[in-house]
PDB file of C-alpha atoms in Angstrom:
ATOM      1  CA  MET J1402      -1.451   0.551  12.871  1.00 60.00           C
ATOM      2  CA  THR J1403       1.265  -0.424  10.463  1.00 65.00           C
ATOM      3  CA  GLY J1404       1.525  -3.132   7.931  1.00 70.00           C
ATOM      4  CA  PRO J1405       3.751  -6.140   8.218  1.00 72.00           C
ATOM      5  CA  SER J1406       6.794  -4.359   7.018  1.00 77.00           C
ATOM      6  CA  THR J1407       7.622  -1.683   9.583  1.00 84.00           C
ATOM      7  CA  ARG J1408      11.322  -1.833   8.749  1.00 89.00           C
ATOM      8  CA  ASN J1409      10.525  -0.693   5.139  1.00 90.00           C
ATOM      9  CA  LEU J1410       8.688   2.318   6.554  1.00 91.00           C
ATOM     10  CA  ALA J1411      11.773   3.254   8.717  1.00 92.00           C
ATOM     11  CA  GLY J1412      14.081   2.607   5.730  1.00 93.00           C
ATOM     12  CA  THR J1413      12.093   4.890   3.417  1.00 93.00           C
ATOM     13  CA  ALA J1414      12.043   7.602   6.128  1.00 94.00           C
ATOM     14  CA  ALA J1415      15.796   7.314   6.436  1.00 95.00           C
ATOM     15  CA  ILE J1416      16.233   7.457   2.573  1.00 94.00           C
ATOM     16  CA  VAL J1417      14.431  10.804   2.631  1.00 94.00           C
ATOM     17  CA  LEU J1418      15.995  12.280   5.811  1.00 95.00           C
ATOM     18  CA  VAL J1419      19.624  11.383   5.583  1.00 95.00           C
ATOM     19  CA  PRO J1420      20.428  12.983   2.211  1.00 94.00           C
ATOM     20  CA  SER J1421      18.319  16.083   3.303  1.00 93.00           C
ATOM     21  CA  ILE J1422      20.266  16.386   6.574  1.00 93.00           C
ATOM     22  CA  ILE J1423      23.565  16.200   4.665  1.00 94.00           C
ATOM     23  CA  PHE J1424      22.283  18.768   2.062  1.00 91.00           C
ATOM     24  CA  ASN J1425      21.062  21.048   4.800  1.00 89.00           C
ATOM     25  CA  SER J1426      24.329  20.947   6.667  1.00 91.00           C
ATOM     26  CA  LEU J1427      26.720  21.261   3.691  1.00 92.00           C
ATOM     27  CA  VAL J1428      24.976  23.298   1.021  1.00 88.00           C
ATOM     28  CA  VAL J1429      22.037  25.297   2.459  1.00 86.00           C
ATOM     29  CA  PRO J1430      23.925  27.594   4.968  1.00 87.00           C
ATOM     30  CA  ASP J1431      25.944  29.075   2.121  1.00 87.00           C
ATOM     31  CA  VAL J1432      22.926  29.529  -0.172  1.00 85.00           C
ATOM     32  CA  ALA J1433      20.825  31.003   2.654  1.00 82.00           C
ATOM     33  CA  ASN J1434      23.537  33.459   3.548  1.00 83.00           C
ATOM     34  CA  ALA J1435      23.912  34.515  -0.105  1.00 83.00           C
ATOM     35  CA  TYR J1436      20.158  34.832  -0.910  1.00 86.00           C
ATOM     36  CA  SER J1437      17.551  34.514   1.871  1.00 83.00           C
ATOM     37  CA  VAL J1438      16.848  32.765   5.100  1.00 82.00           C
ATOM     38  CA  ALA J1439      13.559  31.559   3.643  1.00 85.00           C
ATOM     39  CA  ILE J1440      15.569  28.931   1.698  1.00 85.00           C
ATOM     40  CA  LEU J1441      16.715  27.527   4.967  1.00 86.00           C
ATOM     41  CA  ALA J1442      13.169  27.233   6.345  1.00 87.00           C
ATOM     42  CA  ILE J1443      12.141  25.561   3.162  1.00 88.00           C
ATOM     43  CA  ALA J1444      15.096  23.142   3.266  1.00 90.00           C
ATOM     44  CA  ILE J1445      14.209  22.081   6.769  1.00 90.00           C
ATOM     45  CA  LEU J1446      10.380  22.039   6.561  1.00 93.00           C
ATOM     46  CA  TRP J1447       9.936  20.223   3.142  1.00 94.00           C
ATOM     47  CA  PRO J1448      11.663  16.911   4.124  1.00 95.00           C
ATOM     48  CA  LEU J1449       9.785  16.960   7.352  1.00 95.00           C
ATOM     49  CA  TRP J1450       6.543  17.406   5.310  1.00 96.00           C
ATOM     50  CA  CYS J1451       7.513  14.399   3.056  1.00 96.00           C
ATOM     51  CA  VAL J1452       8.211  12.223   6.119  1.00 96.00           C
ATOM     52  CA  GLY J1453       5.022  13.328   7.724  1.00 96.00           C
ATOM     53  CA  ASN J1454       3.031  12.190   4.680  1.00 96.00           C
ATOM     54  CA  LEU J1455       4.969   8.941   4.668  1.00 95.00           C
ATOM     55  CA  LEU J1456       4.299   8.161   8.322  1.00 94.00           C
ATOM     56  CA  SER J1457       0.654   9.191   7.836  1.00 94.00           C
ATOM     57  CA  ALA J1458       0.271   6.881   4.825  1.00 94.00           C
ATOM     58  CA  GLY J1459       2.103   4.072   6.617  1.00 92.00           C
ATOM     59  CA  THR J1460       0.226   4.168   9.962  1.00 92.00           C
ATOM     60  CA  THR J1461      -3.307   4.982   8.673  1.00 92.00           C
ATOM     61  CA  ASP J1462      -5.787   2.198   8.252  1.00 91.00           C
ATOM     62  CA  PRO J1463      -6.109   1.654   4.465  1.00 92.00           C
ATOM     63  CA  GLY J1464      -9.764   0.728   4.697  1.00 92.00           C
ATOM     64  CA  ILE J1465      -9.703  -2.855   6.018  1.00 92.00           C
ATOM     65  CA  LEU J1466     -13.123  -4.468   5.870  1.00 93.00           C
ATOM     66  CA  PRO J1467     -13.852  -6.608   8.976  1.00 92.00           C
ATOM     67  CA  ARG J1468     -14.192 -10.343   8.558  1.00 91.00           C
ATOM     68  CA  LEU J1469     -17.518 -11.929   9.295  1.00 90.00           C
ATOM     69  CA  PRO J1470     -17.979 -15.310  11.007  1.00 90.00           C
ATOM     70  CA  ARG J1471     -18.277 -18.357   8.766  1.00 84.00           C
ATOM     71  CA  PRO J1472     -21.839 -18.714   7.570  1.00 78.00           C
ATOM     72  CA  PRO J1473     -23.756 -22.078   8.495  1.00 74.00           C
ATOM     73  CA  PRO J1474     -23.887 -24.513   5.565  1.00 72.00           C
ATOM     74  CA  THR J1475     -27.096 -24.244   3.584  1.00 69.00           C
ATOM     75  CA  SER J1476     -29.822 -26.878   4.501  1.00 70.00           C
ATOM     76  CA  ASP J1477     -30.415 -27.996   0.839  1.00 72.00           C
ATOM     77  CA  GLY J1478     -26.614 -28.674   0.238  1.00 69.00           C
ATOM     78  CA  ARG J1479     -26.187 -25.891  -2.354  1.00 74.00           C
ATOM     79  CA  VAL J1480     -22.859 -24.266  -2.686  1.00 75.00           C
ATOM     80  CA  ARG J1481     -22.736 -20.477  -2.458  1.00 77.00           C
ATOM     81  CA  PRO J1482     -22.206 -18.933  -5.963  1.00 82.00           C
ATOM     82  CA  ARG J1483     -18.660 -17.654  -6.393  1.00 85.00           C
ATOM     83  CA  TYR J1484     -19.989 -14.489  -8.287  1.00 88.00           C
ATOM     84  CA  LYS J1485     -23.248 -12.712  -8.196  1.00 87.00           C
ATOM     85  CA  GLN J1486     -24.851  -9.678  -9.730  1.00 88.00           C
ATOM     86  CA  GLU J1487     -25.700  -6.625  -7.587  1.00 84.00           C
ATOM     87  CA  THR J1488     -27.283  -3.285  -8.357  1.00 83.00           C
ATOM     88  CA  LEU J1489     -25.607  -0.174  -6.956  1.00 80.00           C
ATOM     89  CA  PRO J1490     -27.669   2.710  -5.584  1.00 84.00           C
ATOM     90  CA  ASN J1491     -26.998   4.694  -8.831  1.00 86.00           C
ATOM     91  CA  GLY J1492     -28.623   1.885 -10.896  1.00 86.00           C
ATOM     92  CA  LYS J1493     -25.439   0.352 -12.269  1.00 87.00           C
ATOM     93  CA  SER J1494     -25.160  -3.408 -12.201  1.00 90.00           C
ATOM     94  CA  VAL J1495     -21.908  -4.987 -10.994  1.00 90.00           C
ATOM     95  CA  THR J1496     -20.564  -8.441 -10.499  1.00 90.00           C
ATOM     96  CA  VAL J1497     -19.258  -9.168  -6.902  1.00 90.00           C
ATOM     97  CA  LYS J1498     -17.030 -11.978  -5.830  1.00 90.00           C
ATOM     98  CA  TRP J1499     -17.307 -14.148  -2.674  1.00 89.00           C
ATOM     99  CA  ASN J1500     -14.171 -13.988  -0.415  1.00 88.00           C
ATOM    100  CA  ASP J1501     -13.751 -17.196   1.370  1.00 86.00           C
ATOM    101  CA  THR J1502     -11.287 -15.774   3.869  1.00 88.00           C
ATOM    102  CA  CYS J1503     -13.403 -12.842   4.895  1.00 89.00           C
ATOM    103  CA  ASN J1504     -16.839 -14.585   4.404  1.00 88.00           C
ATOM    104  CA  PHE J1505     -18.596 -11.938   2.460  1.00 89.00           C
ATOM    105  CA  TYR J1506     -19.203 -10.747  -1.166  1.00 90.00           C
ATOM    106  CA  GLN J1507     -16.539  -8.046  -1.809  1.00 91.00           C
ATOM    107  CA  PRO J1508     -17.823  -4.571  -2.663  1.00 90.00           C
ATOM    108  CA  PRO J1509     -16.736  -3.125  -6.000  1.00 87.00           C
ATOM    109  CA  ARG J1510     -13.071  -2.190  -6.037  1.00 89.00           C
ATOM    110  CA  ALA J1511     -12.405  -4.089  -2.852  1.00 92.00           C
ATOM    111  CA  HIS J1512      -9.679  -6.762  -3.104  1.00 92.00           C
ATOM    112  CA  HIS J1513      -7.949  -9.103  -0.697  1.00 92.00           C
ATOM    113  CA  CYS J1514      -4.303  -8.116  -0.055  1.00 90.00           C
ATOM    114  CA  SER J1515      -2.186 -11.205  -0.048  1.00 88.00           C
ATOM    115  CA  VAL J1516       0.593  -9.626   2.013  1.00 88.00           C
ATOM    116  CA  ASN J1517      -1.561  -8.238   4.824  1.00 87.00           C
ATOM    117  CA  ASN J1518      -4.126 -11.020   4.471  1.00 89.00           C
ATOM    118  CA  ASP J1519      -7.022  -8.416   4.753  1.00 90.00           C
ATOM    119  CA  CYS J1520      -9.751  -7.269   2.400  1.00 93.00           C
ATOM    120  CA  VAL J1521      -9.270  -3.616   1.546  1.00 94.00           C
ATOM    121  CA  ASP J1522     -11.874  -1.206   0.198  1.00 93.00           C
ATOM    122  CA  LYS J1523     -10.759   0.676  -2.973  1.00 93.00           C
ATOM    123  CA  PHE J1524      -7.562  -1.321  -2.977  1.00 93.00           C
ATOM    124  CA  ASP J1525      -4.761   0.214  -4.994  1.00 93.00           C
ATOM    125  CA  HIS J1526      -1.639  -1.768  -4.140  1.00 93.00           C
ATOM    126  CA  HIS J1527       0.606  -3.082  -1.460  1.00 92.00           C
ATOM    127  CA  CYS J1528       3.521  -0.692  -1.227  1.00 92.00           C
ATOM    128  CA  PRO J1529       6.719  -2.172  -0.011  1.00 91.00           C
ATOM    129  CA  CYS J1530       8.228   1.387   0.475  1.00 91.00           C
ATOM    130  CA  VAL J1531       5.404   2.310   2.878  1.00 92.00           C
ATOM    131  CA  GLY J1532       5.190  -1.238   4.338  1.00 90.00           C
ATOM    132  CA  THR J1533       1.391  -1.453   4.074  1.00 91.00           C
ATOM    133  CA  THR J1534      -1.542  -1.627   1.662  1.00 93.00           C
ATOM    134  CA  ILE J1535      -2.705   1.629  -0.142  1.00 95.00           C
ATOM    135  CA  GLY J1536      -6.433   1.863  -0.105  1.00 94.00           C
ATOM    136  CA  ARG J1537      -9.367   4.181   0.537  1.00 94.00           C
ATOM    137  CA  ARG J1538      -8.204   5.758   3.730  1.00 94.00           C
ATOM    138  CA  ASN J1539      -4.500   6.400   3.043  1.00 93.00           C
ATOM    139  CA  TYR J1540      -4.499   7.047  -0.712  1.00 95.00           C
ATOM    140  CA  ARG J1541      -4.411  10.807  -0.319  1.00 96.00           C
ATOM    141  CA  THR J1542      -1.408  10.888   1.994  1.00 96.00           C
ATOM    142  CA  PHE J1543       0.380   8.366  -0.079  1.00 96.00           C
ATOM    143  CA  ILE J1544      -0.018  10.495  -3.148  1.00 97.00           C
ATOM    144  CA  ALA J1545       1.039  13.613  -1.169  1.00 96.00           C
ATOM    145  CA  PHE J1546       4.210  11.674  -0.142  1.00 96.00           C
ATOM    146  CA  VAL J1547       5.077  10.571  -3.721  1.00 96.00           C
ATOM    147  CA  PHE J1548       4.635  14.039  -5.226  1.00 97.00           C
ATOM    148  CA  SER J1549       6.356  15.917  -2.294  1.00 95.00           C
ATOM    149  CA  THR J1550       9.265  13.500  -2.366  1.00 95.00           C
ATOM    150  CA  THR J1551       9.509  13.964  -6.143  1.00 95.00           C
ATOM    151  CA  LEU J1552       9.715  17.618  -5.820  1.00 94.00           C
ATOM    152  CA  LEU J1553      12.244  17.275  -2.938  1.00 92.00           C
ATOM    153  CA  CYS J1554      14.498  15.232  -5.300  1.00 89.00           C
TER     154      CYS J1554
END
């Protein structure tokens, strides 16, 4: 499963891999000969780990909430309230919003992604670099990609 921007995912992978390949072919052999072969192993494995995290974040379902069928109209002609109060299991009271596209009240921290046109649980943002929405299920691998790529740079 990927988002609507698969090219962006491939482009980001190329942005990580191409400079790493050039660096590994021009600089790393001399440094590895002078110091240690472990530098060569790190120089090869680190970009692969970065791209692995990128692909995992880009192909994992972000936590899409399935759409429900349109509810039948009420018999008394009342309109469904846009917002309502709910009580969480821990006793906190929260306001939830009706989502007309998905036909349910969104759970707390769930939002509708306008790019993917899906409701995502624990929505963080739609990432153009990864090409998909970042949510509950792919947040950890996205953060691992960001930090590992930062250290790679």
